[in-house]
Amino acid sequence: MTEKSDFTTKLIHSGTGQFARKPGLAASVSEALPIYLTSVFTFDDVPAHETIVDAGGYHYTRCGNPNADAVSEILAAADGGEQAIVFSSG
């Protein structure tokens, strides 16, 4: 394998659907990460919300978003770093 194809493969496999599991800590998610066009996530009740927050799941976009986390992981992989920080400019 060439160095270019190794790099491309690394980027393709970064930012996968693992982040889609966190909003509801779901057992089943789509193969491709969906685009979350939301600022908040809904819950059936307060205990459900507390469970997700305690488990590190998503509850409010300013506190974390699956798409931002995926982009962060892809940028870190592209640059060879451990982490990248992404945020809105608005």
JSON list of C-alpha atoms in Angstrom, two decimals:
[
{"chain": "A", "resi": 1, "resn": "MET", "atom": "CA", "xyz": [0.00, 0.00, 0.00]},
{"chain": "A", "resi": 2, "resn": "THR", "atom": "CA", "xyz": [1.24, 3.46, -0.77]},
{"chain": "A", "resi": 3, "resn": "GLU", "atom": "CA", "xyz": [1.53, 6.23, 1.76]},
{"chain": "A", "resi": 4, "resn": "LYS", "atom": "CA", "xyz": [-1.29, 8.14, 0.03]},
{"chain": "A", "resi": 5, "resn": "SER", "atom": "CA", "xyz": [-3.70, 5.20, 0.18]},
{"chain": "A", "resi": 6, "resn": "ASP", "atom": "CA", "xyz": [-2.82, 4.60, 3.86]},
{"chain": "A", "resi": 7, "resn": "PHE", "atom": "CA", "xyz": [-3.67, 8.24, 4.60]},
{"chain": "A", "resi": 8, "resn": "THR", "atom": "CA", "xyz": [-6.93, 8.05, 2.63]},
{"chain": "A", "resi": 9, "resn": "THR", "atom": "CA", "xyz": [-7.93, 4.83, 4.38]},
{"chain": "A", "resi": 10, "resn": "LYS", "atom": "CA", "xyz": [-7.26, 6.40, 7.78]},
{"chain": "A", "resi": 11, "resn": "LEU", "atom": "CA", "xyz": [-9.51, 9.36, 6.94]},
{"chain": "A", "resi": 12, "resn": "ILE", "atom": "CA", "xyz": [-12.29, 7.17, 5.59]},
{"chain": "A", "resi": 13, "resn": "HIS", "atom": "CA", "xyz": [-12.38, 5.18, 8.81]},
{"chain": "A", "resi": 14, "resn": "SER", "atom": "CA", "xyz": [-12.23, 8.23, 11.10]},
{"chain": "A", "resi": 15, "resn": "GLY", "atom": "CA", "xyz": [-15.37, 9.96, 12.34]},
{"chain": "A", "resi": 16, "resn": "THR", "atom": "CA", "xyz": [-17.51, 6.86, 11.99]},
{"chain": "A", "resi": 17, "resn": "GLY", "atom": "CA", "xyz": [-20.99, 6.22, 13.31]},
{"chain": "A", "resi": 18, "resn": "GLN", "atom": "CA", "xyz": [-19.74, 5.62, 16.84]},
{"chain": "A", "resi": 19, "resn": "PHE", "atom": "CA", "xyz": [-20.93, 9.14, 17.68]},
{"chain": "A", "resi": 20, "resn": "ALA", "atom": "CA", "xyz": [-24.47, 8.28, 16.56]},
{"chain": "A", "resi": 21, "resn": "ARG", "atom": "CA", "xyz": [-24.73, 5.89, 19.51]},
{"chain": "A", "resi": 22, "resn": "LYS", "atom": "CA", "xyz": [-24.34, 8.63, 22.12]},
{"chain": "A", "resi": 23, "resn": "PRO", "atom": "CA", "xyz": [-27.58, 10.66, 21.72]},
{"chain": "A", "resi": 24, "resn": "GLY", "atom": "CA", "xyz": [-29.74, 7.85, 23.02]},
{"chain": "A", "resi": 25, "resn": "LEU", "atom": "CA", "xyz": [-27.00, 5.37, 23.78]},
{"chain": "A", "resi": 26, "resn": "ALA", "atom": "CA", "xyz": [-28.69, 3.29, 21.11]},
{"chain": "A", "resi": 27, "resn": "ALA", "atom": "CA", "xyz": [-27.92, -0.35, 20.44]},
{"chain": "A", "resi": 28, "resn": "SER", "atom": "CA", "xyz": [-28.57, 0.09, 16.72]},
{"chain": "A", "resi": 29, "resn": "VAL", "atom": "CA", "xyz": [-27.55, 3.03, 14.55]},
{"chain": "A", "resi": 30, "resn": "SER", "atom": "CA", "xyz": [-27.18, 3.79, 10.87]},
{"chain": "A", "resi": 31, "resn": "GLU", "atom": "CA", "xyz": [-23.93, 2.79, 9.15]},
{"chain": "A", "resi": 32, "resn": "ALA", "atom": "CA", "xyz": [-23.25, 6.36, 8.02]},
{"chain": "A", "resi": 33, "resn": "LEU", "atom": "CA", "xyz": [-23.35, 9.17, 10.54]},
{"chain": "A", "resi": 34, "resn": "PRO", "atom": "CA", "xyz": [-26.45, 11.32, 9.90]},
{"chain": "A", "resi": 35, "resn": "ILE", "atom": "CA", "xyz": [-26.27, 15.10, 9.92]},
{"chain": "A", "resi": 36, "resn": "TYR", "atom": "CA", "xyz": [-27.84, 16.37, 13.14]},
{"chain": "A", "resi": 37, "resn": "LEU", "atom": "CA", "xyz": [-29.61, 19.66, 12.38]},
{"chain": "A", "resi": 38, "resn": "THR", "atom": "CA", "xyz": [-30.66, 20.29, 15.94]},
{"chain": "A", "resi": 39, "resn": "SER", "atom": "CA", "xyz": [-29.65, 22.39, 18.91]},
{"chain": "A", "resi": 40, "resn": "VAL", "atom": "CA", "xyz": [-31.23, 20.12, 21.53]},
{"chain": "A", "resi": 41, "resn": "PHE", "atom": "CA", "xyz": [-32.09, 16.46, 21.91]},
{"chain": "A", "resi": 42, "resn": "THR", "atom": "CA", "xyz": [-35.41, 15.39, 23.42]},
{"chain": "A", "resi": 43, "resn": "PHE", "atom": "CA", "xyz": [-36.02, 12.94, 26.24]},
{"chain": "A", "resi": 44, "resn": "ASP", "atom": "CA", "xyz": [-39.12, 11.23, 27.57]},
{"chain": "A", "resi": 45, "resn": "ASP", "atom": "CA", "xyz": [-38.55, 12.48, 31.10]},
{"chain": "A", "resi": 46, "resn": "VAL", "atom": "CA", "xyz": [-35.99, 14.02, 33.46]},
{"chain": "A", "resi": 47, "resn": "PRO", "atom": "CA", "xyz": [-34.52, 10.68, 34.61]},
{"chain": "A", "resi": 48, "resn": "ALA", "atom": "CA", "xyz": [-33.87, 9.73, 30.97]},
{"chain": "A", "resi": 49, "resn": "HIS", "atom": "CA", "xyz": [-32.09, 13.05, 30.45]},
{"chain": "A", "resi": 50, "resn": "GLU", "atom": "CA", "xyz": [-30.01, 12.56, 33.59]},
{"chain": "A", "resi": 51, "resn": "THR", "atom": "CA", "xyz": [-29.03, 9.06, 32.46]},
{"chain": "A", "resi": 52, "resn": "ILE", "atom": "CA", "xyz": [-27.77, 10.36, 29.11]},
{"chain": "A", "resi": 53, "resn": "VAL", "atom": "CA", "xyz": [-25.88, 13.29, 30.68]},
{"chain": "A", "resi": 54, "resn": "ASP", "atom": "CA", "xyz": [-24.26, 11.01, 33.28]},
{"chain": "A", "resi": 55, "resn": "ALA", "atom": "CA", "xyz": [-23.21, 8.58, 30.54]},
{"chain": "A", "resi": 56, "resn": "GLY", "atom": "CA", "xyz": [-21.64, 11.35, 28.46]},
{"chain": "A", "resi": 57, "resn": "GLY", "atom": "CA", "xyz": [-24.34, 11.33, 25.79]},
{"chain": "A", "resi": 58, "resn": "TYR", "atom": "CA", "xyz": [-25.53, 14.33, 23.80]},
{"chain": "A", "resi": 59, "resn": "HIS", "atom": "CA", "xyz": [-28.23, 16.56, 25.23]},
{"chain": "A", "resi": 60, "resn": "TYR", "atom": "CA", "xyz": [-27.48, 20.10, 23.99]},
{"chain": "A", "resi": 61, "resn": "THR", "atom": "CA", "xyz": [-25.40, 20.98, 20.93]},
{"chain": "A", "resi": 62, "resn": "ARG", "atom": "CA", "xyz": [-23.23, 23.55, 22.72]},
{"chain": "A", "resi": 63, "resn": "CYS", "atom": "CA", "xyz": [-22.17, 20.77, 25.10]},
{"chain": "A", "resi": 64, "resn": "GLY", "atom": "CA", "xyz": [-21.42, 18.32, 22.30]},
{"chain": "A", "resi": 65, "resn": "ASN", "atom": "CA", "xyz": [-22.69, 17.21, 18.92]},
{"chain": "A", "resi": 66, "resn": "PRO", "atom": "CA", "xyz": [-22.07, 13.94, 17.06]},
{"chain": "A", "resi": 67, "resn": "ASN", "atom": "CA", "xyz": [-21.16, 15.77, 13.84]},
{"chain": "A", "resi": 68, "resn": "ALA", "atom": "CA", "xyz": [-18.67, 18.08, 15.57]},
{"chain": "A", "resi": 69, "resn": "ASP", "atom": "CA", "xyz": [-17.06, 15.12, 17.32]},
{"chain": "A", "resi": 70, "resn": "ALA", "atom": "CA", "xyz": [-16.77, 13.22, 14.02]},
{"chain": "A", "resi": 71, "resn": "VAL", "atom": "CA", "xyz": [-15.21, 16.22, 12.25]},
{"chain": "A", "resi": 72, "resn": "SER", "atom": "CA", "xyz": [-12.82, 16.66, 15.18]},
{"chain": "A", "resi": 73, "resn": "GLU", "atom": "CA", "xyz": [-11.71, 13.05, 14.89]},
{"chain": "A", "resi": 74, "resn": "ILE", "atom": "CA", "xyz": [-11.25, 13.29, 11.11]},
{"chain": "A", "resi": 75, "resn": "LEU", "atom": "CA", "xyz": [-9.19, 16.50, 11.40]},
{"chain": "A", "resi": 76, "resn": "ALA", "atom": "CA", "xyz": [-6.99, 14.97, 14.10]},
{"chain": "A", "resi": 77, "resn": "ALA", "atom": "CA", "xyz": [-6.42, 11.90, 11.91]},
{"chain": "A", "resi": 78, "resn": "ALA", "atom": "CA", "xyz": [-5.61, 14.08, 8.89]},
{"chain": "A", "resi": 79, "resn": "ASP", "atom": "CA", "xyz": [-3.07, 16.08, 10.86]},
{"chain": "A", "resi": 80, "resn": "GLY", "atom": "CA", "xyz": [-1.65, 13.09, 12.74]},
{"chain": "A", "resi": 81, "resn": "GLY", "atom": "CA", "xyz": [-2.71, 14.58, 16.07]},
{"chain": "A", "resi": 82, "resn": "GLU", "atom": "CA", "xyz": [-4.49, 13.12, 19.05]},
{"chain": "A", "resi": 83, "resn": "GLN", "atom": "CA", "xyz": [-7.34, 15.64, 19.12]},
{"chain": "A", "resi": 84, "resn": "ALA", "atom": "CA", "xyz": [-8.79, 18.58, 17.22]},
{"chain": "A", "resi": 85, "resn": "ILE", "atom": "CA", "xyz": [-11.22, 21.18, 18.48]},
{"chain": "A", "resi": 86, "resn": "VAL", "atom": "CA", "xyz": [-14.15, 22.36, 16.36]},
{"chain": "A", "resi": 87, "resn": "PHE", "atom": "CA", "xyz": [-16.72, 24.96, 17.30]},
{"chain": "A", "resi": 88, "resn": "SER", "atom": "CA", "xyz": [-19.27, 27.22, 15.67]},
{"chain": "A", "resi": 89, "resn": "SER", "atom": "CA", "xyz": [-18.38, 30.76, 14.80]},
{"chain": "A", "resi": 90, "resn": "GLY", "atom": "CA", "xyz": [-21.87, 32.08, 15.52]}
]
